[in-house]
């Protein structure tokens, strides 16, 4: 009995040991030999691929209605959505801004003059009798004379005069770009930024010379033409500092509605020039209304002369190539020196602008190019041609374009008259500027100072709220007792 009890106790201890070691899943402990024998890993199950099984992608059928064209890309741009207008809308917008600026300038000038008159009275009006004898404009009771305090009527610029000033400084932007040797895109972008800014602002509020200087620097950044602000300021003038250049940037960004994308017609006219050369060489493979490259070449070699007078004579390929190069040169010069100075970017698309400039350079060649894209029988042909002629009339009516067609004496006389008129407008602008917006550097510093003070005020409010919250918590603890500690 004793031996049986001892054996039973030993078996219980062995079982308890196995349970404590976490080996209850084994009915018996492995033998000594089994523990010494290394365990070989199990070989994975072999999988023989089925050679007949293959993943076949589903063929994708292109949707003919899903086509992304250059027109679609342009319609999605901010230039089309936010900066496209009609002539009536442009005139209405400029008149509205002029009226608002005129009212603001008159009110601010009257306030400044009244403040100056009051300061003069406060400084000099101790002896009323002496002041009256000296003609200080005060009554016997040190009260400003109403007749002297009334501000003279401010002669403000009209909307047409403001536009003339903006147009003049757009021309000066070209000279400024040449001074810095900036590329064409930088100067053209600067001019469009300037015209956009003054569509929602007045020269009486922000002087064009100050804004132009900063906009040109912004255009270099937009067009990825790197120049340091200190280097730019050195070339802008003797008294121009980097702070003068950077101060109006935020105001300009607001005026531009943060839209910095400008679509120019320069790349489009290069593409059209290359297509015309391919047509002349018989290598054109684009849309040609069912004509073969040889047919297109035969027609372009037999175009009427540039003047449109005289019969069509088939010319050698070399002569037609020279004609295409000449038209491209004239049209490109028109785009970079005249078209950018007009409202063409507000009224027409880049493709319409370059075709209009090309139409002015060589009408028969441009009409032939248009016929390869849009046949004369198409319902949109007449509408498209009318739009191009309207844009061409806008460009050709500019003063610089007209001067190029005049003899030298008449051109010089017109320029002298224009400069005299402009000199009078600039002098008039000096007398009707908004006094609150004269020094943009100080205005920018004041805005930054107010922002810092505003942050300090917010911080002090937060501190006061924190102290008040801690006081409420102490009062609550005094009445209800402190918060119970959480059990760990």
GROMACS .gro file of C-alpha atoms in nm:
model
  488
    1UNK     CA    1   0.000   0.000   0.000
    2UNK     CA    2   0.277   0.235   0.088
    3UNK     CA    3   0.466   0.167  -0.233
    4UNK     CA    4   0.148   0.217  -0.436
    5UNK     CA    5   0.081   0.551  -0.266
    6UNK     CA    6   0.435   0.665  -0.327
    7UNK     CA    7   0.412   0.574  -0.695
    8UNK     CA    8   0.083   0.754  -0.725
    9UNK     CA    9   0.234   1.065  -0.565
   10UNK     CA   10   0.529   1.057  -0.804
   11UNK     CA   11   0.300   1.035  -1.103
   12UNK     CA   12   0.099   1.334  -0.976
   13UNK     CA   13   0.415   1.542  -0.935
   14UNK     CA   14   0.530   1.451  -1.286
   15UNK     CA   15   0.190   1.545  -1.426
   16UNK     CA   16   0.197   1.877  -1.239
   17UNK     CA   17   0.543   1.947  -1.379
   18UNK     CA   18   0.424   1.886  -1.732
   19UNK     CA   19   0.128   2.117  -1.681
   20UNK     CA   20   0.347   2.393  -1.541
   21UNK     CA   21   0.578   2.367  -1.844
   22UNK     CA   22   0.285   2.407  -2.081
   23UNK     CA   23   0.309   2.058  -2.231
   24UNK     CA   24  -0.037   1.929  -2.149
   25UNK     CA   25  -0.093   1.870  -2.516
   26UNK     CA   26   0.144   1.570  -2.509
   27UNK     CA   27   0.011   1.251  -2.365
   28UNK     CA   28   0.366   1.140  -2.284
   29UNK     CA   29   0.702   1.314  -2.264
   30UNK     CA   30   0.936   1.264  -2.558
   31UNK     CA   31   1.207   1.011  -2.508
   32UNK     CA   32   1.573   1.095  -2.461
   33UNK     CA   33   1.656   0.982  -2.809
   34UNK     CA   34   1.373   1.184  -2.960
   35UNK     CA   35   1.498   1.503  -2.792
   36UNK     CA   36   1.851   1.451  -2.917
   37UNK     CA   37   1.736   1.383  -3.273
   38UNK     CA   38   1.714   1.702  -3.481
   39UNK     CA   39   1.376   1.778  -3.625
   40UNK     CA   40   1.376   1.818  -4.004
   41UNK     CA   41   1.154   2.094  -4.136
   42UNK     CA   42   0.849   1.991  -4.329
   43UNK     CA   43   0.885   2.025  -4.702
   44UNK     CA   44   0.631   2.256  -4.858
   45UNK     CA   45   0.366   2.108  -5.074
   46UNK     CA   46   0.465   2.120  -5.435
   47UNK     CA   47   0.230   2.309  -5.669
   48UNK     CA   48   0.249   2.234  -6.036
   49UNK     CA   49   0.114   2.530  -6.238
   50UNK     CA   50  -0.143   2.459  -6.500
   51UNK     CA   51   0.012   2.556  -6.834
   52UNK     CA   52  -0.330   2.608  -6.987
   53UNK     CA   53  -0.428   2.868  -6.726
   54UNK     CA   54  -0.333   3.228  -6.806
   55UNK     CA   55  -0.455   3.565  -6.684
   56UNK     CA   56  -0.593   3.743  -6.984
   57UNK     CA   57  -0.645   4.121  -6.936
   58UNK     CA   58  -0.979   4.253  -7.040
   59UNK     CA   59  -0.945   4.466  -7.353
   60UNK     CA   60  -1.016   4.837  -7.292
   61UNK     CA   61  -1.227   4.999  -7.557
   62UNK     CA   62  -1.146   5.372  -7.585
   63UNK     CA   63  -1.440   5.604  -7.552
   64UNK     CA   64  -1.450   5.828  -7.860
   65UNK     CA   65  -1.626   6.101  -7.662
   66UNK     CA   66  -1.345   6.127  -7.405
   67UNK     CA   67  -1.095   6.351  -7.582
   68UNK     CA   68  -0.888   6.617  -7.407
   69UNK     CA   69  -0.800   6.902  -7.639
   70UNK     CA   70  -0.606   7.224  -7.594
   71UNK     CA   71  -0.937   7.407  -7.581
   72UNK     CA   72  -1.045   7.193  -7.286
   73UNK     CA   73  -0.720   7.266  -7.105
   74UNK     CA   74  -0.758   7.637  -7.166
   75UNK     CA   75  -1.118   7.641  -7.041
   76UNK     CA   76  -1.000   7.488  -6.715
   77UNK     CA   77  -0.739   7.762  -6.660
   78UNK     CA   78  -0.786   8.060  -6.431
   79UNK     CA   79  -0.717   8.292  -6.723
   80UNK     CA   80  -1.033   8.174  -6.897
   81UNK     CA   81  -1.249   8.140  -6.585
   82UNK     CA   82  -1.149   8.459  -6.402
   83UNK     CA   83  -0.989   8.692  -6.656
   84UNK     CA   84  -1.207   8.664  -6.967
   85UNK     CA   85  -1.445   8.952  -7.033
   86UNK     CA   86  -1.642   9.129  -7.298
   87UNK     CA   87  -1.567   9.487  -7.399
   88UNK     CA   88  -1.874   9.610  -7.211
   89UNK     CA   89  -1.771   9.423  -6.897
   90UNK     CA   90  -1.421   9.573  -6.909
   91UNK     CA   91  -1.557   9.926  -6.946
   92UNK     CA   92  -1.808   9.874  -6.665
   93UNK     CA   93  -1.546   9.730  -6.430
   94UNK     CA   94  -1.300  10.013  -6.492
   95UNK     CA   95  -1.569  10.274  -6.440
   96UNK     CA   96  -1.678  10.113  -6.113
   97UNK     CA   97  -1.322  10.107  -5.977
   98UNK     CA   98  -1.268  10.469  -6.083
   99UNK     CA   99  -1.583  10.586  -5.903
  100UNK     CA  100  -1.489  10.400  -5.585
  101UNK     CA  101  -1.133  10.531  -5.590
  102UNK     CA  102  -1.249  10.889  -5.655
  103UNK     CA  103  -1.481  10.884  -5.353
  104UNK     CA  104  -1.212  10.733  -5.132
  105UNK     CA  105  -0.943  10.979  -5.243
  106UNK     CA  106  -1.166  11.283  -5.188
  107UNK     CA  107  -1.267  11.162  -4.842
  108UNK     CA  108  -0.911  11.085  -4.735
  109UNK     CA  109  -0.771  11.412  -4.871
  110UNK     CA  110  -1.043  11.609  -4.693
  111UNK     CA  111  -0.966  11.429  -4.368
  112UNK     CA  112  -0.591  11.492  -4.401
  113UNK     CA  113  -0.641  11.860  -4.483
  114UNK     CA  114  -0.879  11.905  -4.193
  115UNK     CA  115  -0.632  11.737  -3.959
  116UNK     CA  116  -0.350  11.959  -4.079
  117UNK     CA  117  -0.561  12.269  -4.033
  118UNK     CA  118  -0.655  12.159  -3.682
  119UNK     CA  119  -0.290  12.089  -3.597
  120UNK     CA  120  -0.193  12.433  -3.723
  121UNK     CA  121  -0.461  12.591  -3.502
  122UNK     CA  122  -0.349  12.390  -3.199
  123UNK     CA  123   0.013  12.492  -3.250
  124UNK     CA  124  -0.033  12.858  -3.340
  125UNK     CA  125  -0.369  12.962  -3.199
  126UNK     CA  126  -0.272  13.091  -2.857
  127UNK     CA  127  -0.318  13.461  -2.935
  128UNK     CA  128  -0.633  13.499  -3.138
  129UNK     CA  129  -0.584  13.865  -3.216
  130UNK     CA  130  -0.233  13.821  -3.350
  131UNK     CA  131  -0.343  13.516  -3.549
  132UNK     CA  132  -0.622  13.712  -3.708
  133UNK     CA  133  -0.390  13.993  -3.807
  134UNK     CA  134  -0.142  13.748  -3.958
  135UNK     CA  135  -0.417  13.585  -4.161
  136UNK     CA  136  -0.403  13.247  -3.996
  137UNK     CA  137  -0.765  13.179  -4.080
  138UNK     CA  138  -0.904  13.157  -3.726
  139UNK     CA  139  -1.178  13.348  -3.548
  140UNK     CA  140  -1.137  13.532  -3.222
  141UNK     CA  141  -1.221  13.221  -3.023
  142UNK     CA  142  -0.947  13.010  -3.180
  143UNK     CA  143  -1.204  12.838  -3.402
  144UNK     CA  144  -1.090  12.745  -3.754
  145UNK     CA  145  -1.241  12.960  -4.023
  146UNK     CA  146  -1.494  12.746  -4.213
  147UNK     CA  147  -1.405  12.913  -4.538
  148UNK     CA  148  -1.037  12.830  -4.500
  149UNK     CA  149  -1.100  12.473  -4.381
  150UNK     CA  150  -1.313  12.373  -4.676
  151UNK     CA  151  -1.095  12.169  -4.910
  152UNK     CA  152  -1.082  12.264  -5.270
  153UNK     CA  153  -1.244  12.024  -5.511
  154UNK     CA  154  -1.002  11.745  -5.599
  155UNK     CA  155  -0.964  11.697  -5.973
  156UNK     CA  156  -0.943  11.317  -5.997
  157UNK     CA  157  -0.861  11.104  -6.299
  158UNK     CA  158  -1.137  10.963  -6.515
  159UNK     CA  159  -1.154  10.597  -6.614
  160UNK     CA  160  -1.020  10.677  -6.962
  161UNK     CA  161  -0.728  10.875  -6.816
  162UNK     CA  162  -0.645  10.591  -6.579
  163UNK     CA  163  -0.634  10.347  -6.868
  164UNK     CA  164  -0.398  10.577  -7.060
  165UNK     CA  165  -0.160  10.584  -6.762
  166UNK     CA  166  -0.170  10.205  -6.729
  167UNK     CA  167  -0.104  10.166  -7.103
  168UNK     CA  168   0.196  10.397  -7.077
  169UNK     CA  169   0.351  10.202  -6.792
  170UNK     CA  170   0.291   9.878  -6.982
  171UNK     CA  171   0.515  10.024  -7.253
  172UNK     CA  172   0.767  10.119  -6.986
  173UNK     CA  173   0.761   9.758  -6.867
  174UNK     CA  174   0.910   9.655  -7.203
  175UNK     CA  175   1.190   9.908  -7.155
  176UNK     CA  176   1.244   9.784  -6.798
  177UNK     CA  177   1.268   9.426  -6.919
  178UNK     CA  178   1.522   9.526  -7.181
  179UNK     CA  179   1.720   9.707  -6.910
  180UNK     CA  180   1.750   9.381  -6.715
  181UNK     CA  181   1.778   9.164  -7.031
  182UNK     CA  182   1.481   8.959  -6.916
  183UNK     CA  183   1.335   8.699  -7.156
  184UNK     CA  184   1.012   8.758  -7.344
  185UNK     CA  185   0.791   8.551  -7.113
  186UNK     CA  186   0.895   8.749  -6.806
  187UNK     CA  187   0.811   9.085  -6.963
  188UNK     CA  188   0.482   8.961  -7.114
  189UNK     CA  189   0.374   8.809  -6.781
  190UNK     CA  190   0.463   9.132  -6.601
  191UNK     CA  191   0.247   9.335  -6.840
  192UNK     CA  192  -0.051   9.105  -6.798
  193UNK     CA  193  -0.015   9.112  -6.419
  194UNK     CA  194  -0.011   9.491  -6.434
  195UNK     CA  195  -0.325   9.506  -6.647
  196UNK     CA  196  -0.502   9.254  -6.425
  197UNK     CA  197  -0.408   9.441  -6.108
  198UNK     CA  198  -0.544   9.773  -6.234
  199UNK     CA  199  -0.865   9.612  -6.343
  200UNK     CA  200  -0.954   9.597  -5.972
  201UNK     CA  201  -0.741   9.884  -5.842
  202UNK     CA  202  -0.688  10.247  -5.936
  203UNK     CA  203  -0.361  10.431  -6.009
  204UNK     CA  204  -0.489  10.696  -5.767
  205UNK     CA  205  -0.475  10.435  -5.489
  206UNK     CA  206  -0.151  10.259  -5.579
  207UNK     CA  207   0.101  10.441  -5.799
  208UNK     CA  208   0.182  10.248  -6.115
  209UNK     CA  209   0.557  10.303  -6.090
  210UNK     CA  210   0.575  10.137  -5.749
  211UNK     CA  211   0.353   9.846  -5.852
  212UNK     CA  212   0.536   9.790  -6.182
  213UNK     CA  213   0.869   9.756  -6.005
  214UNK     CA  214   0.738   9.481  -5.779
  215UNK     CA  215   0.533   9.304  -6.044
  216UNK     CA  216   0.837   9.270  -6.269
  217UNK     CA  217   1.025   9.101  -5.986
  218UNK     CA  218   0.728   8.871  -5.922
  219UNK     CA  219   0.718   8.779  -6.292
  220UNK     CA  220   1.079   8.662  -6.274
  221UNK     CA  221   0.980   8.417  -6.001
  222UNK     CA  222   0.671   8.298  -6.183
  223UNK     CA  223   0.864   8.238  -6.506
  224UNK     CA  224   1.156   8.073  -6.316
  225UNK     CA  225   1.412   8.338  -6.406
  226UNK     CA  226   1.618   8.356  -6.090
  227UNK     CA  227   1.749   8.694  -5.976
  228UNK     CA  228   1.813   8.797  -5.615
  229UNK     CA  229   1.603   9.080  -5.480
  230UNK     CA  230   1.910   9.282  -5.379
  231UNK     CA  231   2.053   9.254  -5.731
  232UNK     CA  232   1.717   9.352  -5.876
  233UNK     CA  233   1.686   9.651  -5.642
  234UNK     CA  234   2.031   9.776  -5.743
  235UNK     CA  235   1.925   9.788  -6.107
  236UNK     CA  236   1.588   9.951  -6.030
  237UNK     CA  237   1.731  10.283  -5.913
  238UNK     CA  238   1.967  10.458  -5.677
  239UNK     CA  239   1.720  10.496  -5.390
  240UNK     CA  240   1.535  10.165  -5.434
  241UNK     CA  241   1.586   9.910  -5.158
  242UNK     CA  242   1.491   9.545  -5.132
  243UNK     CA  243   1.215   9.641  -4.892
  244UNK     CA  244   1.071   9.880  -5.151
  245UNK     CA  245   1.049   9.590  -5.395
  246UNK     CA  246   0.899   9.337  -5.154
  247UNK     CA  247   0.656   9.559  -4.962
  248UNK     CA  248   0.368   9.562  -5.218
  249UNK     CA  249   0.380   9.187  -5.292
  250UNK     CA  250   0.086   9.092  -5.071
  251UNK     CA  251  -0.128   9.376  -5.205
  252UNK     CA  252  -0.050   9.265  -5.561
  253UNK     CA  253  -0.133   8.903  -5.484
  254UNK     CA  254  -0.470   9.012  -5.352
  255UNK     CA  255  -0.529   9.224  -5.662
  256UNK     CA  256  -0.442   8.930  -5.886
  257UNK     CA  257  -0.686   8.708  -5.693
  258UNK     CA  258  -0.389   8.473  -5.641
  259UNK     CA  259  -0.413   8.373  -6.010
  260UNK     CA  260  -0.058   8.355  -6.143
  261UNK     CA  261  -0.114   8.150  -6.458
  262UNK     CA  262  -0.079   8.346  -6.783
  263UNK     CA  263  -0.132   8.172  -7.117
  264UNK     CA  264   0.072   8.343  -7.389
  265UNK     CA  265   0.041   8.291  -7.769
  266UNK     CA  266   0.417   8.260  -7.827
  267UNK     CA  267   0.444   7.880  -7.824
  268UNK     CA  268   0.131   7.848  -8.035
  269UNK     CA  269   0.270   8.066  -8.312
  270UNK     CA  270   0.589   7.859  -8.316
  271UNK     CA  271   0.383   7.545  -8.366
  272UNK     CA  272   0.184   7.708  -8.646
  273UNK     CA  273   0.508   7.823  -8.810
  274UNK     CA  274   0.644   7.468  -8.809
  275UNK     CA  275   0.322   7.334  -8.960
  276UNK     CA  276   0.334   7.586  -9.242
  277UNK     CA  277   0.693   7.485  -9.320
  278UNK     CA  278   0.591   7.119  -9.331
  279UNK     CA  279   0.311   7.209  -9.571
  280UNK     CA  280   0.555   7.390  -9.797
  281UNK     CA  281   0.793   7.092  -9.792
  282UNK     CA  282   0.516   6.839  -9.865
  283UNK     CA  283   0.558   6.664  -9.528
  284UNK     CA  284   0.244   6.778  -9.352
  285UNK     CA  285   0.052   6.488  -9.196
  286UNK     CA  286  -0.206   6.674  -8.991
  287UNK     CA  287  -0.573   6.731  -9.065
  288UNK     CA  288  -0.609   6.874  -9.415
  289UNK     CA  289  -0.976   6.815  -9.504
  290UNK     CA  290  -0.908   6.507  -9.715
  291UNK     CA  291  -0.607   6.650  -9.902
  292UNK     CA  292  -0.282   6.459  -9.934
  293UNK     CA  293   0.051   6.620  -9.835
  294UNK     CA  294   0.126   6.676 -10.203
  295UNK     CA  295  -0.209   6.852 -10.253
  296UNK     CA  296  -0.144   7.075  -9.954
  297UNK     CA  297   0.201   7.159 -10.087
  298UNK     CA  298   0.065   7.241 -10.431
  299UNK     CA  299  -0.192   7.480 -10.287
  300UNK     CA  300   0.046   7.662 -10.054
  301UNK     CA  301   0.294   7.711 -10.339
  302UNK     CA  302   0.018   7.872 -10.548
  303UNK     CA  303  -0.117   8.125 -10.299
  304UNK     CA  304  -0.194   8.485 -10.401
  305UNK     CA  305   0.066   8.747 -10.311
  306UNK     CA  306   0.081   8.892  -9.961
  307UNK     CA  307  -0.092   9.213 -10.069
  308UNK     CA  308  -0.382   9.012 -10.211
  309UNK     CA  309  -0.355   9.192 -10.543
  310UNK     CA  310  -0.263   9.011 -10.859
  311UNK     CA  311  -0.310   8.654 -10.980
  312UNK     CA  312  -0.180   8.351 -10.793
  313UNK     CA  313   0.150   8.232 -10.936
  314UNK     CA  314   0.316   7.906 -10.836
  315UNK     CA  315   0.638   7.990 -10.657
  316UNK     CA  316   0.942   7.776 -10.583
  317UNK     CA  317   0.953   7.602 -10.250
  318UNK     CA  318   1.239   7.823 -10.135
  319UNK     CA  319   1.042   8.143 -10.202
  320UNK     CA  320   0.740   8.016 -10.010
  321UNK     CA  321   0.965   7.918  -9.721
  322UNK     CA  322   1.105   8.271  -9.711
  323UNK     CA  323   0.752   8.409  -9.715
  324UNK     CA  324   0.656   8.188  -9.418
  325UNK     CA  325   0.964   8.301  -9.222
  326UNK     CA  326   0.888   8.666  -9.297
  327UNK     CA  327   0.527   8.635  -9.182
  328UNK     CA  328   0.639   8.459  -8.865
  329UNK     CA  329   0.889   8.734  -8.784
  330UNK     CA  330   0.639   9.015  -8.834
  331UNK     CA  331   0.365   8.836  -8.638
  332UNK     CA  332   0.597   8.750  -8.349
  333UNK     CA  333   0.715   9.109  -8.324
  334UNK     CA  334   0.352   9.222  -8.323
  335UNK     CA  335   0.272   8.984  -8.039
  336UNK     CA  336   0.562   9.085  -7.818
  337UNK     CA  337   0.551   9.462  -7.870
  338UNK     CA  338   0.185   9.549  -7.940
  339UNK     CA  339  -0.060   9.267  -7.865
  340UNK     CA  340   0.057   9.240  -7.503
  341UNK     CA  341  -0.017   9.611  -7.457
  342UNK     CA  342  -0.384   9.576  -7.550
  343UNK     CA  343  -0.688   9.410  -7.391
  344UNK     CA  344  -0.648   9.111  -7.624
  345UNK     CA  345  -0.569   8.873  -7.336
  346UNK     CA  346  -0.897   8.971  -7.168
  347UNK     CA  347  -1.106   8.932  -7.483
  348UNK     CA  348  -0.956   8.648  -7.688
  349UNK     CA  349  -0.783   8.312  -7.650
  350UNK     CA  350  -0.410   8.265  -7.718
  351UNK     CA  351  -0.481   8.082  -8.045
  352UNK     CA  352  -0.706   8.364  -8.165
  353UNK     CA  353  -0.440   8.622  -8.073
  354UNK     CA  354  -0.157   8.458  -8.267
  355UNK     CA  355  -0.377   8.390  -8.570
  356UNK     CA  356  -0.487   8.754  -8.568
  357UNK     CA  357  -0.126   8.875  -8.557
  358UNK     CA  358  -0.043   8.634  -8.840
  359UNK     CA  359  -0.345   8.760  -9.031
  360UNK     CA  360  -0.202   9.112  -9.014
  361UNK     CA  361   0.136   8.984  -9.131
  362UNK     CA  362   0.014   8.775  -9.429
  363UNK     CA  363  -0.360   8.735  -9.480
  364UNK     CA  364  -0.360   8.486  -9.773
  365UNK     CA  365  -0.117   8.257  -9.593
  366UNK     CA  366  -0.318   8.270  -9.269
  367UNK     CA  367  -0.650   8.204  -9.444
  368UNK     CA  368  -0.499   7.902  -9.618
  369UNK     CA  369  -0.373   7.768  -9.285
  370UNK     CA  370  -0.719   7.818  -9.134
  371UNK     CA  371  -0.883   7.633  -9.426
  372UNK     CA  372  -0.676   7.323  -9.349
  373UNK     CA  373  -0.822   7.316  -8.998
  374UNK     CA  374  -1.172   7.438  -9.071
  375UNK     CA  375  -1.324   7.425  -9.420
  376UNK     CA  376  -1.506   7.728  -9.554
  377UNK     CA  377  -1.830   7.527  -9.563
  378UNK     CA  378  -1.820   7.468  -9.189
  379UNK     CA  379  -2.080   7.668  -8.992
  380UNK     CA  380  -1.810   7.799  -8.754
  381UNK     CA  381  -1.577   7.923  -9.026
  382UNK     CA  382  -1.739   8.264  -9.071
  383UNK     CA  383  -1.773   8.313  -8.696
  384UNK     CA  384  -1.409   8.221  -8.639
  385UNK     CA  385  -1.291   8.451  -8.917
  386UNK     CA  386  -1.500   8.739  -8.779
  387UNK     CA  387  -1.344   8.687  -8.436
  388UNK     CA  388  -0.994   8.690  -8.584
  389UNK     CA  389  -1.063   9.010  -8.775
  390UNK     CA  390  -1.202   9.174  -8.462
  391UNK     CA  391  -0.887   9.084  -8.268
  392UNK     CA  392  -0.669   9.200  -8.557
  393UNK     CA  393  -0.852   9.535  -8.558
  394UNK     CA  394  -0.787   9.572  -8.184
  395UNK     CA  395  -0.415   9.513  -8.236
  396UNK     CA  396  -0.384   9.728  -8.547
  397UNK     CA  397  -0.563  10.023  -8.382
  398UNK     CA  398  -0.295  10.056  -8.115
  399UNK     CA  399  -0.088  10.373  -8.130
  400UNK     CA  400   0.244  10.192  -8.184
  401UNK     CA  401   0.106   9.984  -8.470
  402UNK     CA  402  -0.035  10.292  -8.640
  403UNK     CA  403   0.295  10.478  -8.598
  404UNK     CA  404   0.479  10.202  -8.783
  405UNK     CA  405   0.266  10.271  -9.089
  406UNK     CA  406   0.320  10.649  -9.091
  407UNK     CA  407   0.603  10.856  -9.238
  408UNK     CA  408   0.865  10.981  -8.993
  409UNK     CA  409   0.749  11.346  -8.964
  410UNK     CA  410   0.389  11.252  -8.889
  411UNK     CA  411   0.499  10.979  -8.649
  412UNK     CA  412   0.722  11.220  -8.456
  413UNK     CA  413   0.442  11.476  -8.433
  414UNK     CA  414   0.201  11.219  -8.296
  415UNK     CA  415   0.457  11.100  -8.039
  416UNK     CA  416   0.526  11.455  -7.922
  417UNK     CA  417   0.155  11.513  -7.872
  418UNK     CA  418   0.120  11.185  -7.686
  419UNK     CA  419   0.408  11.266  -7.449
  420UNK     CA  420   0.266  11.609  -7.373
  421UNK     CA  421  -0.074  11.459  -7.291
  422UNK     CA  422   0.081  11.194  -7.074
  423UNK     CA  423   0.292  11.448  -6.886
  424UNK     CA  424  -0.025  11.633  -6.794
  425UNK     CA  425  -0.191  11.313  -6.672
  426UNK     CA  426   0.107  11.221  -6.453
  427UNK     CA  427   0.100  11.570  -6.298
  428UNK     CA  428  -0.272  11.536  -6.241
  429UNK     CA  429  -0.214  11.200  -6.073
  430UNK     CA  430   0.026  11.360  -5.823
  431UNK     CA  431  -0.252  11.587  -5.701
  432UNK     CA  432  -0.514  11.316  -5.654
  433UNK     CA  433  -0.326  11.030  -5.492
  434UNK     CA  434  -0.469  10.851  -5.188
  435UNK     CA  435  -0.265  10.983  -4.891
  436UNK     CA  436  -0.316  10.657  -4.700
  437UNK     CA  437  -0.145  10.450  -4.970
  438UNK     CA  438   0.154  10.667  -5.059
  439UNK     CA  439   0.421  10.488  -4.854
  440UNK     CA  440   0.364  10.115  -4.902
  441UNK     CA  441   0.674  10.025  -4.702
  442UNK     CA  442   0.540  10.191  -4.385
  443UNK     CA  443   0.198  10.046  -4.457
  444UNK     CA  444   0.347   9.697  -4.480
  445UNK     CA  445   0.541   9.748  -4.158
  446UNK     CA  446   0.229   9.868  -3.981
  447UNK     CA  447   0.036   9.562  -4.094
  448UNK     CA  448   0.312   9.334  -3.964
  449UNK     CA  449   0.324   9.526  -3.635
  450UNK     CA  450  -0.053   9.495  -3.596
  451UNK     CA  451  -0.028   9.123  -3.664
  452UNK     CA  452   0.238   9.082  -3.393
  453UNK     CA  453   0.034   9.286  -3.150
  454UNK     CA  454  -0.269   9.079  -3.239
  455UNK     CA  455  -0.079   8.761  -3.156
  456UNK     CA  456   0.030   8.915  -2.825
  457UNK     CA  457  -0.331   9.004  -2.749
  458UNK     CA  458  -0.443   8.649  -2.825
  459UNK     CA  459  -0.170   8.515  -2.598
  460UNK     CA  460  -0.274   8.744  -2.313
  461UNK     CA  461  -0.636   8.633  -2.359
  462UNK     CA  462  -0.529   8.270  -2.338
  463UNK     CA  463  -0.336   8.339  -2.015
  464UNK     CA  464  -0.634   8.517  -1.859
  465UNK     CA  465  -0.864   8.230  -1.951
  466UNK     CA  466  -0.619   7.979  -1.803
  467UNK     CA  467  -0.598   8.171  -1.476
  468UNK     CA  468  -0.976   8.203  -1.462
  469UNK     CA  469  -1.015   7.828  -1.526
  470UNK     CA  470  -0.769   7.746  -1.247
  471UNK     CA  471  -0.961   7.978  -1.013
  472UNK     CA  472  -1.289   7.802  -1.093
  473UNK     CA  473  -1.127   7.465  -1.027
  474UNK     CA  474  -0.998   7.582  -0.686
  475UNK     CA  475  -1.343   7.710  -0.589
  476UNK     CA  476  -1.496   7.380  -0.699
  477UNK     CA  477  -1.243   7.183  -0.495
  478UNK     CA  478  -1.315   7.396  -0.188
  479UNK     CA  479  -1.687   7.318  -0.213
  480UNK     CA  480  -1.695   6.959  -0.343
  481UNK     CA  481  -1.352   6.845  -0.240
  482UNK     CA  482  -1.058   6.750  -0.458
  483UNK     CA  483  -1.098   6.503  -0.742
  484UNK     CA  484  -1.061   6.140  -0.638
  485UNK     CA  485  -0.739   5.976  -0.748
  486UNK     CA  486  -0.778   5.706  -1.008
  487UNK     CA  487  -0.716   5.354  -0.884
  488UNK     CA  488  -0.409   5.195  -1.038
   0.00000   0.00000   0.00000
